[in-house]
Structures are given as structure tokens and as C-alpha cells.
JSON list of C-alpha atoms in Angstrom, two decimals:
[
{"chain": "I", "resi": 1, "resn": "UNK", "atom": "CA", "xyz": [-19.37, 19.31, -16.69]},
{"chain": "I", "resi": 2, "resn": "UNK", "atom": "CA", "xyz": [-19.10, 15.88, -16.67]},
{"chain": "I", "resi": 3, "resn": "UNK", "atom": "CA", "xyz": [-15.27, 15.81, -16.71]},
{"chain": "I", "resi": 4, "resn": "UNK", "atom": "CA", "xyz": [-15.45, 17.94, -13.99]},
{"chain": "I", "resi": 5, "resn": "UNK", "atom": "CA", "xyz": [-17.65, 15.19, -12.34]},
{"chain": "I", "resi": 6, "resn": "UNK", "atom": "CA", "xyz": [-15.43, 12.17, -13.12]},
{"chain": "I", "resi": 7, "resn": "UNK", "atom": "CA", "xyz": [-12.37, 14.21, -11.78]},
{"chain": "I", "resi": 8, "resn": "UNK", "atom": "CA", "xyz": [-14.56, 14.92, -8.68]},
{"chain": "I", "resi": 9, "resn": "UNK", "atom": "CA", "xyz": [-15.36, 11.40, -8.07]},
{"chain": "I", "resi": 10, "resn": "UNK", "atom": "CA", "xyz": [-11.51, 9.79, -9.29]},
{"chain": "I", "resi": 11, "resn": "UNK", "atom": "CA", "xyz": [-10.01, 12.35, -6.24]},
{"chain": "I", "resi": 12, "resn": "UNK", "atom": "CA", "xyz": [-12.92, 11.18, -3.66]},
{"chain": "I", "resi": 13, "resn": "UNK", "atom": "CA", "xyz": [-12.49, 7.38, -4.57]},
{"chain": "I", "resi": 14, "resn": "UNK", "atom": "CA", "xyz": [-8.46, 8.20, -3.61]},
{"chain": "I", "resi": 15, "resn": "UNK", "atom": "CA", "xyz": [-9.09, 10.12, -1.06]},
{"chain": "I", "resi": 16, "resn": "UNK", "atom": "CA", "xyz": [-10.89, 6.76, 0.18]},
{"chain": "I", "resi": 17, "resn": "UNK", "atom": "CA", "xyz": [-8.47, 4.56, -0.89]},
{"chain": "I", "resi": 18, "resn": "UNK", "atom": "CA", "xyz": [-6.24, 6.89, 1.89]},
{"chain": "I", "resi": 19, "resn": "UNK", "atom": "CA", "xyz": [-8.19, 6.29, 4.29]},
{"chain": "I", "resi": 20, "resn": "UNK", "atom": "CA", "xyz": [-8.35, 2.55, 3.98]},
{"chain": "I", "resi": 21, "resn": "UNK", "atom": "CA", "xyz": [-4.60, 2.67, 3.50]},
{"chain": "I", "resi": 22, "resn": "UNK", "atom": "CA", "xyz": [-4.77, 4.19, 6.63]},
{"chain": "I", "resi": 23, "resn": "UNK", "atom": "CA", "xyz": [-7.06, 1.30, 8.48]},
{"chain": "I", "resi": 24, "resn": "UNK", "atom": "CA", "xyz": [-4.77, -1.02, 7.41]},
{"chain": "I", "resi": 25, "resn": "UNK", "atom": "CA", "xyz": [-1.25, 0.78, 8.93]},
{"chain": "I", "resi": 26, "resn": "UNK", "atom": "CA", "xyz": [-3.45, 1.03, 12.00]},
{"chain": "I", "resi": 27, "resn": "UNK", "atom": "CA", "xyz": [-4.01, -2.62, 12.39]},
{"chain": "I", "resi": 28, "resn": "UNK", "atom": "CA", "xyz": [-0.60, -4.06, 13.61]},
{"chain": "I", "resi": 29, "resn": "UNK", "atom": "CA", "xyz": [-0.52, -1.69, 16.54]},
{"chain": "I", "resi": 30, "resn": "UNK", "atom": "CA", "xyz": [0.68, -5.17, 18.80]},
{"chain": "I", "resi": 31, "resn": "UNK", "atom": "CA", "xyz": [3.34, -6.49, 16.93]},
{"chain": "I", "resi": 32, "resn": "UNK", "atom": "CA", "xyz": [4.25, -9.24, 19.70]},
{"chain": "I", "resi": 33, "resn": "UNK", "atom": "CA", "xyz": [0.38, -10.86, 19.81]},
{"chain": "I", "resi": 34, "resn": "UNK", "atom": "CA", "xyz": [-0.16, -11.10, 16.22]},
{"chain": "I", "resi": 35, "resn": "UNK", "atom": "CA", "xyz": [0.36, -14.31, 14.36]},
{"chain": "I", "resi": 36, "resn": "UNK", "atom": "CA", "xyz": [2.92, -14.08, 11.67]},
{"chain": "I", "resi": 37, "resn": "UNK", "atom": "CA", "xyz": [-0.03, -15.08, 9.13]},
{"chain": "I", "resi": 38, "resn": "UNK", "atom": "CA", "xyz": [-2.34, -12.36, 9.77]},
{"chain": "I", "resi": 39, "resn": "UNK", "atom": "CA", "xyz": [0.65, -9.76, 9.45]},
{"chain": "I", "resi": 40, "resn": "UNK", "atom": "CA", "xyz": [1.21, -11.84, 6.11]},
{"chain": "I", "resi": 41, "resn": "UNK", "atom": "CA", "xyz": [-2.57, -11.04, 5.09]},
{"chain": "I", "resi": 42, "resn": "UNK", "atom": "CA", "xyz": [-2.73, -7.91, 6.47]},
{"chain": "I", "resi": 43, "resn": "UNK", "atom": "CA", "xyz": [0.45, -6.86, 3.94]},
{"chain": "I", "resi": 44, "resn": "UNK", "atom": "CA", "xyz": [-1.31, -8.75, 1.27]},
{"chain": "I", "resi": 45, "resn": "UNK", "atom": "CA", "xyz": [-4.60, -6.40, 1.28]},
{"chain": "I", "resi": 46, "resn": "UNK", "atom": "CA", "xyz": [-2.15, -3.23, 1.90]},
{"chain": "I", "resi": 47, "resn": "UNK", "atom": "CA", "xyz": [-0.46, -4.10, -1.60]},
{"chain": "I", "resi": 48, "resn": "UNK", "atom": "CA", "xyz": [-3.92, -4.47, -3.09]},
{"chain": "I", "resi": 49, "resn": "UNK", "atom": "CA", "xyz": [-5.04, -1.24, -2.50]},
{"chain": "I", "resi": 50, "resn": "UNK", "atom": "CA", "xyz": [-1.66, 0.09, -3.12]},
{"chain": "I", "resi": 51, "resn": "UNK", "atom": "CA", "xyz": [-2.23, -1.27, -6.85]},
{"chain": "I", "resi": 52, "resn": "UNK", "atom": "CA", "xyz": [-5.31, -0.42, -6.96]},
{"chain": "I", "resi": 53, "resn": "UNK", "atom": "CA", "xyz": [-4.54, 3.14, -6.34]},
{"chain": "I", "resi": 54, "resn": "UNK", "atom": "CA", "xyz": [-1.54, 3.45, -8.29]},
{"chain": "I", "resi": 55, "resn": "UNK", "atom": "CA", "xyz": [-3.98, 2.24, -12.03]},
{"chain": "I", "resi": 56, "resn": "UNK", "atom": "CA", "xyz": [-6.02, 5.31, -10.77]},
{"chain": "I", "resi": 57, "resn": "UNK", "atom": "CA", "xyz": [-3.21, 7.70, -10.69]},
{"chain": "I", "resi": 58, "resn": "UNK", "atom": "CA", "xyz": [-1.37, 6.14, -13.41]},
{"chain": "I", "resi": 59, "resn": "UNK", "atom": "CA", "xyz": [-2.00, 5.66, -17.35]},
{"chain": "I", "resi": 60, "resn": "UNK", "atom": "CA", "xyz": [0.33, 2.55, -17.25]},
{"chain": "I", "resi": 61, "resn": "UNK", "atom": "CA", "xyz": [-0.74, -0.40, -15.51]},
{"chain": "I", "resi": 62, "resn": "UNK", "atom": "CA", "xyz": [2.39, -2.00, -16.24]},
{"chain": "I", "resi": 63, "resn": "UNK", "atom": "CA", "xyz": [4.14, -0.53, -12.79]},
{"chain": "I", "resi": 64, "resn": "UNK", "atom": "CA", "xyz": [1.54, -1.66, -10.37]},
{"chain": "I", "resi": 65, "resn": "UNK", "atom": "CA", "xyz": [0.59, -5.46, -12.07]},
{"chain": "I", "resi": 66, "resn": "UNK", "atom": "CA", "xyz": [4.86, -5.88, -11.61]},
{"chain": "I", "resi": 67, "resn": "UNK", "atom": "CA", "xyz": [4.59, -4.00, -7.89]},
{"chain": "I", "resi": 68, "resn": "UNK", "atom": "CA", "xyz": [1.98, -6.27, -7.22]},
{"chain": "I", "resi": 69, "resn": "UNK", "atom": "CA", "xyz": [3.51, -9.26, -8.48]},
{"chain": "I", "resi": 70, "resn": "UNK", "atom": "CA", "xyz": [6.62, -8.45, -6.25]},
{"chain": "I", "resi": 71, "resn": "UNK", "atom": "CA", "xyz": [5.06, -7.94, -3.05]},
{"chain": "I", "resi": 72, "resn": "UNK", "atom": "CA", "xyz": [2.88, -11.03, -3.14]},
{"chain": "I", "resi": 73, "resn": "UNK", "atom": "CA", "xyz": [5.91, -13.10, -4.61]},
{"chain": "I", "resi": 74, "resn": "UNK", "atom": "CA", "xyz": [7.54, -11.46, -0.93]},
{"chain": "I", "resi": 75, "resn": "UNK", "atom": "CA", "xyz": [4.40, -12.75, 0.66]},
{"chain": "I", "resi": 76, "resn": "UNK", "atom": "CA", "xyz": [4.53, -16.32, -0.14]},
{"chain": "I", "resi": 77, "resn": "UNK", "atom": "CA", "xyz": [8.40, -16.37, 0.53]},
{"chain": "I", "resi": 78, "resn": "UNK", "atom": "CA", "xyz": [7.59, -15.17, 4.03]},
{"chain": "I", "resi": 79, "resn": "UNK", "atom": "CA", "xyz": [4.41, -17.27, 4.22]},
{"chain": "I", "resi": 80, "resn": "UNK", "atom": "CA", "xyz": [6.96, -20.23, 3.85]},
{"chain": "I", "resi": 81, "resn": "UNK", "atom": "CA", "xyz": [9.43, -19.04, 6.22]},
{"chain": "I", "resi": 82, "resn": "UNK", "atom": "CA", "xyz": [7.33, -18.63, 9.03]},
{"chain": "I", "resi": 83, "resn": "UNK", "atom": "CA", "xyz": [5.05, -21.57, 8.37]},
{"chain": "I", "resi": 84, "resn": "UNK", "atom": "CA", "xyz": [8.52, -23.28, 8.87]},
{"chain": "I", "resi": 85, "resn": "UNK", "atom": "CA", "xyz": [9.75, -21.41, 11.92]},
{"chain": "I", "resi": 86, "resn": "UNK", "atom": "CA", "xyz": [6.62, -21.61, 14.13]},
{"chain": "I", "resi": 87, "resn": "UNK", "atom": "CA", "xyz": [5.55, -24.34, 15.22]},
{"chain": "I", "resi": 88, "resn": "UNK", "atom": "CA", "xyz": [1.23, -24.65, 14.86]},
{"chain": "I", "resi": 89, "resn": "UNK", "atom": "CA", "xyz": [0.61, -21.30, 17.20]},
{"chain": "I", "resi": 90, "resn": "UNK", "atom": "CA", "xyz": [-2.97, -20.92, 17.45]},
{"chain": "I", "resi": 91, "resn": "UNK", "atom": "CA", "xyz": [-4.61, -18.21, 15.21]},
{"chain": "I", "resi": 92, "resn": "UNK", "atom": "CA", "xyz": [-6.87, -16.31, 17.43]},
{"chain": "I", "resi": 93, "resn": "UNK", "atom": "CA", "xyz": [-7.72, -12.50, 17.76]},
{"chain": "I", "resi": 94, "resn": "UNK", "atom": "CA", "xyz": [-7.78, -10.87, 20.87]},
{"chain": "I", "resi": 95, "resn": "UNK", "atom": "CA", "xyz": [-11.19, -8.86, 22.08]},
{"chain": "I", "resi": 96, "resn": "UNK", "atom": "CA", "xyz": [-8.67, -6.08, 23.66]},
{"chain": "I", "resi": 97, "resn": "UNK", "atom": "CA", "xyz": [-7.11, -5.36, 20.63]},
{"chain": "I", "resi": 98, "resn": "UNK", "atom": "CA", "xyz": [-10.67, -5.58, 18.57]},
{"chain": "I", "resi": 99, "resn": "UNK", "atom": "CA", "xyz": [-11.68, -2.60, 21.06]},
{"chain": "I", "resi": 100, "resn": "UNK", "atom": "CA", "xyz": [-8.69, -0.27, 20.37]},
{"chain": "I", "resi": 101, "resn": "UNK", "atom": "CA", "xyz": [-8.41, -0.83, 16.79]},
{"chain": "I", "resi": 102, "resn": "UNK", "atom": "CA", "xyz": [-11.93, 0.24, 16.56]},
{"chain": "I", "resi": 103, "resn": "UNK", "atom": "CA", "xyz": [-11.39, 3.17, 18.97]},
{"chain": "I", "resi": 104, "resn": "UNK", "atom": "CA", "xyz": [-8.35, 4.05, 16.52]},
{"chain": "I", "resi": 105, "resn": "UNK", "atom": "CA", "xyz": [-10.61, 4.42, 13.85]},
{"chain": "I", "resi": 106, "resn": "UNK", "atom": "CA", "xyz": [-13.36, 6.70, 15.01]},
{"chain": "I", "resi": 107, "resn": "UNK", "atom": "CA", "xyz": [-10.86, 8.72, 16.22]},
{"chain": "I", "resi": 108, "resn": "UNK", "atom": "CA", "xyz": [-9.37, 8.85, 12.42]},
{"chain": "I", "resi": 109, "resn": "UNK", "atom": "CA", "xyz": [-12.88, 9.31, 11.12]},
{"chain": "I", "resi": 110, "resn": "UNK", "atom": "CA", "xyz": [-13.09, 12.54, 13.50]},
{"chain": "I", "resi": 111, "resn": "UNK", "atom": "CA", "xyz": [-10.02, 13.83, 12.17]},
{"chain": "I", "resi": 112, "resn": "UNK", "atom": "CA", "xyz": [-11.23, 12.88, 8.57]},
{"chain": "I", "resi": 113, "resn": "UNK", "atom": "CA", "xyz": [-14.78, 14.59, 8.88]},
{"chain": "I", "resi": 114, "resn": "UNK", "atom": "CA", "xyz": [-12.70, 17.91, 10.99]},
{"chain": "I", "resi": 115, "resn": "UNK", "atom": "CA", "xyz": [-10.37, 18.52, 7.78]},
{"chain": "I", "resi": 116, "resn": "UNK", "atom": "CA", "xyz": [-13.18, 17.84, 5.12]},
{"chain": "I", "resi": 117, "resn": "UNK", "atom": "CA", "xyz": [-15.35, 20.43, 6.89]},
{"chain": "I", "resi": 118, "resn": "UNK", "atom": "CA", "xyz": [-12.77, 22.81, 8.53]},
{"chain": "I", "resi": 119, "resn": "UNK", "atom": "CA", "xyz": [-10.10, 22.94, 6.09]},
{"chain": "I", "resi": 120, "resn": "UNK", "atom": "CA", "xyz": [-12.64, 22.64, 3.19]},
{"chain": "I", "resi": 121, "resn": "UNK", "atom": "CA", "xyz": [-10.13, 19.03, 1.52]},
{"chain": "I", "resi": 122, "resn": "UNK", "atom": "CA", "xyz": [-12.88, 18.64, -1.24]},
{"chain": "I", "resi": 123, "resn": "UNK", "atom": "CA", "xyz": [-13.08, 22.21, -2.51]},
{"chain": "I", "resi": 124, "resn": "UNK", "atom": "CA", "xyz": [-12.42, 21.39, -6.04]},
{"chain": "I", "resi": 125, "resn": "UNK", "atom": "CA", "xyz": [-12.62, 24.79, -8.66]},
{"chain": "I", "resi": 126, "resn": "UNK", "atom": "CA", "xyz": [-11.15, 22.62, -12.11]},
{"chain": "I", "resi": 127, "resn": "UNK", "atom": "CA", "xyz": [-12.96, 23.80, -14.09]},
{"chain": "I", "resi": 128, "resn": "UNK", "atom": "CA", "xyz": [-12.86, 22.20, -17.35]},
{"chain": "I", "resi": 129, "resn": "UNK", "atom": "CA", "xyz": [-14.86, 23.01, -19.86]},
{"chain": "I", "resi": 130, "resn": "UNK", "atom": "CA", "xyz": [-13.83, 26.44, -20.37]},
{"chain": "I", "resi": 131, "resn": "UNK", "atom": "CA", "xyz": [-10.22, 24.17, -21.51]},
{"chain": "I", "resi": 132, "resn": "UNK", "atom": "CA", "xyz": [-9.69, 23.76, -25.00]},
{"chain": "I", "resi": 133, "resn": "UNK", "atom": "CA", "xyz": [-8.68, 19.90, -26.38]},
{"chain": "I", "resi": 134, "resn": "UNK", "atom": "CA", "xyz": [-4.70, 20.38, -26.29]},
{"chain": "I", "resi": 135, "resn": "UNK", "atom": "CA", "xyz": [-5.01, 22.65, -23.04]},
{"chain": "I", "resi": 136, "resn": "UNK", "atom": "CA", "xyz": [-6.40, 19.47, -21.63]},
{"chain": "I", "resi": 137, "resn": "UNK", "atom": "CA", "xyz": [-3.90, 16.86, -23.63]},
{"chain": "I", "resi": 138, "resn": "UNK", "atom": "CA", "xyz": [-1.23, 18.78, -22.41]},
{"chain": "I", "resi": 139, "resn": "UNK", "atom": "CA", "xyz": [-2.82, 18.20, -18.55]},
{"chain": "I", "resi": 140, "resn": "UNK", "atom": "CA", "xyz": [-3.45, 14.77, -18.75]},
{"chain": "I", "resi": 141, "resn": "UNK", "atom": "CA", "xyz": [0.52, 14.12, -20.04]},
{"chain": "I", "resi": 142, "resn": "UNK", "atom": "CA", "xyz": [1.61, 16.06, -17.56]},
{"chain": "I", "resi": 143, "resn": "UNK", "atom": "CA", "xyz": [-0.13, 14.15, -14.45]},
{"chain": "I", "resi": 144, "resn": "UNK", "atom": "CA", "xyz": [0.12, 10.74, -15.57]},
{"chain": "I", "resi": 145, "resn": "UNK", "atom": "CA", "xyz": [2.53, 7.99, -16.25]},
{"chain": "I", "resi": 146, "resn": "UNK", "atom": "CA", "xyz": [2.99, 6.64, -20.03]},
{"chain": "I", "resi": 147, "resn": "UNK", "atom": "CA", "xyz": [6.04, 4.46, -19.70]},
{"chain": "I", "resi": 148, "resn": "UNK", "atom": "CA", "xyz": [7.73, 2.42, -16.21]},
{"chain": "I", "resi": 149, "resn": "UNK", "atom": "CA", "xyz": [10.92, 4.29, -16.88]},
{"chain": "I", "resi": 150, "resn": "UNK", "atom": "CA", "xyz": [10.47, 7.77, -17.18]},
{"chain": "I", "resi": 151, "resn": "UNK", "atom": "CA", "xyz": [12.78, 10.27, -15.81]},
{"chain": "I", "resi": 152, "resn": "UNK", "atom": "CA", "xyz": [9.76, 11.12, -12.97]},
{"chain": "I", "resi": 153, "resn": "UNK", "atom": "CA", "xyz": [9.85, 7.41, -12.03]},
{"chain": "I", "resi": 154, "resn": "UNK", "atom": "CA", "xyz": [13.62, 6.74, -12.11]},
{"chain": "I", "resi": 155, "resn": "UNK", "atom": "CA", "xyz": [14.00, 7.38, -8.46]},
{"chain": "I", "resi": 156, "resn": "UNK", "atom": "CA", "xyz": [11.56, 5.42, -7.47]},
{"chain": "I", "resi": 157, "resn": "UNK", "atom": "CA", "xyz": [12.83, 2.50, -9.64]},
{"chain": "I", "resi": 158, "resn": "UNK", "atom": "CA", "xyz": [16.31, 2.82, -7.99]},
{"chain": "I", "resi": 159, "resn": "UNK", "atom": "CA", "xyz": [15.00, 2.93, -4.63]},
{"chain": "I", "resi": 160, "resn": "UNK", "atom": "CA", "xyz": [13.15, -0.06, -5.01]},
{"chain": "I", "resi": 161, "resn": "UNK", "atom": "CA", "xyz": [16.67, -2.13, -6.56]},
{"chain": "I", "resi": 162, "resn": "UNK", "atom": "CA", "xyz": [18.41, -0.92, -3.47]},
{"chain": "I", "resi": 163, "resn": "UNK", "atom": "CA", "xyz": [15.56, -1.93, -1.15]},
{"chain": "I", "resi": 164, "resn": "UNK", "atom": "CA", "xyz": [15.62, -5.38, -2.52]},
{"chain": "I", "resi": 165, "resn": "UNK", "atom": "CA", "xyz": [19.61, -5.56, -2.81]},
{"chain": "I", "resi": 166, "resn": "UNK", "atom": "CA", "xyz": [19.33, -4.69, 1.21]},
{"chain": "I", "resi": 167, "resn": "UNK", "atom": "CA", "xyz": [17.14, -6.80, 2.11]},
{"chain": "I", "resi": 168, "resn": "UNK", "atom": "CA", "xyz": [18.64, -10.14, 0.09]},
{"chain": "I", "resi": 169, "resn": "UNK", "atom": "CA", "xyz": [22.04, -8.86, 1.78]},
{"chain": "I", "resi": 170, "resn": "UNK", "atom": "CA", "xyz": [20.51, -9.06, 5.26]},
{"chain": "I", "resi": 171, "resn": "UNK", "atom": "CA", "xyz": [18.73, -12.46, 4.58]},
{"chain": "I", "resi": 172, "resn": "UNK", "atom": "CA", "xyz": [21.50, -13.83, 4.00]},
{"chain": "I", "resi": 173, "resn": "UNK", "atom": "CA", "xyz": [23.61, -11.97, 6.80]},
{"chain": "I", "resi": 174, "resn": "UNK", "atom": "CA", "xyz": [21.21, -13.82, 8.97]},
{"chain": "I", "resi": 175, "resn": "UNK", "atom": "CA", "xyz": [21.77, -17.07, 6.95]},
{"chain": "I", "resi": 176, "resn": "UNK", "atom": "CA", "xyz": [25.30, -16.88, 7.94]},
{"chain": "I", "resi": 177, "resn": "UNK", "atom": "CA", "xyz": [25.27, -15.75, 11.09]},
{"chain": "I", "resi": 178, "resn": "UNK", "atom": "CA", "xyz": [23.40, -18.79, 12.52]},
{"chain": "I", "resi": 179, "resn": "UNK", "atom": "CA", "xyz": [25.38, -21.25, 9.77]},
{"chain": "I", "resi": 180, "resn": "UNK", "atom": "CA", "xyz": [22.04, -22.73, 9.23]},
{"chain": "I", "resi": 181, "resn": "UNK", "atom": "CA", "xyz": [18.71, -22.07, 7.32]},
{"chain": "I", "resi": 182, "resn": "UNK", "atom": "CA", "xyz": [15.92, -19.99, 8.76]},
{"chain": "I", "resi": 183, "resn": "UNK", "atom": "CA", "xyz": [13.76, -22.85, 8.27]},
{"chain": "I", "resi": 184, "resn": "UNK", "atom": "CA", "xyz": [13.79, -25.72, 11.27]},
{"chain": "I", "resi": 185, "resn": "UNK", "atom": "CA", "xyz": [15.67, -28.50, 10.56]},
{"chain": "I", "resi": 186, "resn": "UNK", "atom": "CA", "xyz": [14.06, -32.22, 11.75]},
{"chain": "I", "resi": 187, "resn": "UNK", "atom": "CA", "xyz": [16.63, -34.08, 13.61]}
]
């Protein structure tokens, strides 16, 4: 009963963390009147609840302290770059955009309260307590993660190498193509 409870409550605090995953993809809707700092923040809180999500679904909270420590390593490097590039642009939000982000979301809570009543999304029949101990050990190893490089995760881990292999390739593409730095130089 009470396992059944926890489970219950683990897929509802998820199925939150979704939705607020979801707030936060909806918030750069205007890519050309947003300053490059909030984009910065706004990727910064996106890779917070990303971690925080991934030590709920995971055993190991090896992969998501080193995700973590990646993205806002990217952060600061990109912090720096376009500290450097723009030159003191004010930092102001627009009352527009404050009015269709919020439009964005009730329309997304809608749609959220629709397939939770509709579809039934939180009909949940686990029931565990007519599970023995090693019916259970053997569920719990199957669902989550013991070590960062299991065969499950090994695509993953590749993707992520090539990501970064593309993206310092391209940095520097850029580098080259201009024959100078990204940053301004003071002459």
C-alpha cells in the first residue's frame, strides 16, 4: 500500500516536472527580442529540472551531477561570449510577450487537465503488494540505472560525444571564418 503510494506520487511529481519542462520550452517563443542573458538563464533552470528529473528516474546520480556540470560549464562559456559581443543592451521584458506566454500556458493547462480526465493519464493499477521481494528486486533493476555506462545508456553517451565534437568543430569553423575571435577586440 504504501509502495503503491510512493510510486503514485514519484510518477505525479514527473509528470510535473513535464509540465514545467514544458513552461520553460514555451518561453523563448521571440528569439530576436530576448536578451542573450535571459536565454542564458532560461537554459540554466531547463538543465535544473532536467537533473532533477533524471535522480528521480535514475538510481545513479552520477549521470545527471556530470550532465549538470556540462551544461552550466556551456552556460558560463556562452555567458562570456555574449557579455563580450554585445555591447550593454538593456535587459527589459516586454508586456506583449508577458501576455502570450501566459496565454500559452492556460492553453497547455487545458490540454493537461483534457488528457488527465479524458484519456484517464493517472490511472495507475501497480499493484504491489501482492509482489513477492525478488519479483520486486527484479523490477526495480530493470527500470533503473546502476552504472553511467551501461549498454541501455551507451547511445546516449555517444550521442552526447558527437554533439560536443560538432559543436567545438563549428566554433571553431566560425573562428576561422572571420580570422578573428568571437569576442570584440578594443582597437
Amino acid at each position: 500500500m504504501i509502495i503503491n503510494l510512493l510510486l503514485e506520487y514519484k510518477y505525479i511529481f514527473i509528470m510535473i516536472l513535464d509540465i514545467v519542462m514544458f513552461v520553460i520550452m514555451l518561453i523563448p517563443s521571440n528569439f530576436l527580442k530576448f536578451h542573450p542573458f535571459m536565454l542564458s538563464l532560461i537554459l540554466g533552470f531547463y538543465t535544473i529540472v532536467l537533473v532533477l528529473k533524471l535522480n528521480i528516474l535514475n538510481n545513479n546520480y552520477w549521470y545527471s551531477y556530470l550532465l549538470f556540470l556540462l551544461m552550466i560549464g556551456g552556460v558560463m562559456i556562452l555567458i562570456l561570449y555574449l557579455t563580450s559581443i554585445s555591447n550593454n543592451e538593456l535587459f527589459k521584458m516586454n508586456f506583449k510577450f508577458i501576455i502570450y506566454f501566459f496565454f500559452k500556458v492556460f492553453l497547455m493547462i487545458i490540454s493537461m487537465i483534457y488528457m488527465i480526465n479524458i484519456m484517464g493519464l493517472f490511472n495507475f493499477n501497480i499493484n504491489f503488494i501482492s509482489l513477492e521481494i525478488s519479483q520486486m528486486i527484479i523490477f526495480f533493476d530493470e527500470y533503473f540505472m546502476k552504472n553511467l555506462y551501461m549498454v541501455m545508456d551507451l547511445n546516449l553517451s555517444i550521442y552526447l560525444i558527437i554533439y560536443l565534437l560538432i559543436l567545438l568543430i563549428l566554433s571553431v569553423l566560425i573562428c576561422l571564418k572571420n580570422f578573428l575571435p568571437l569576442r570584440q577586440l578594443n582597437d
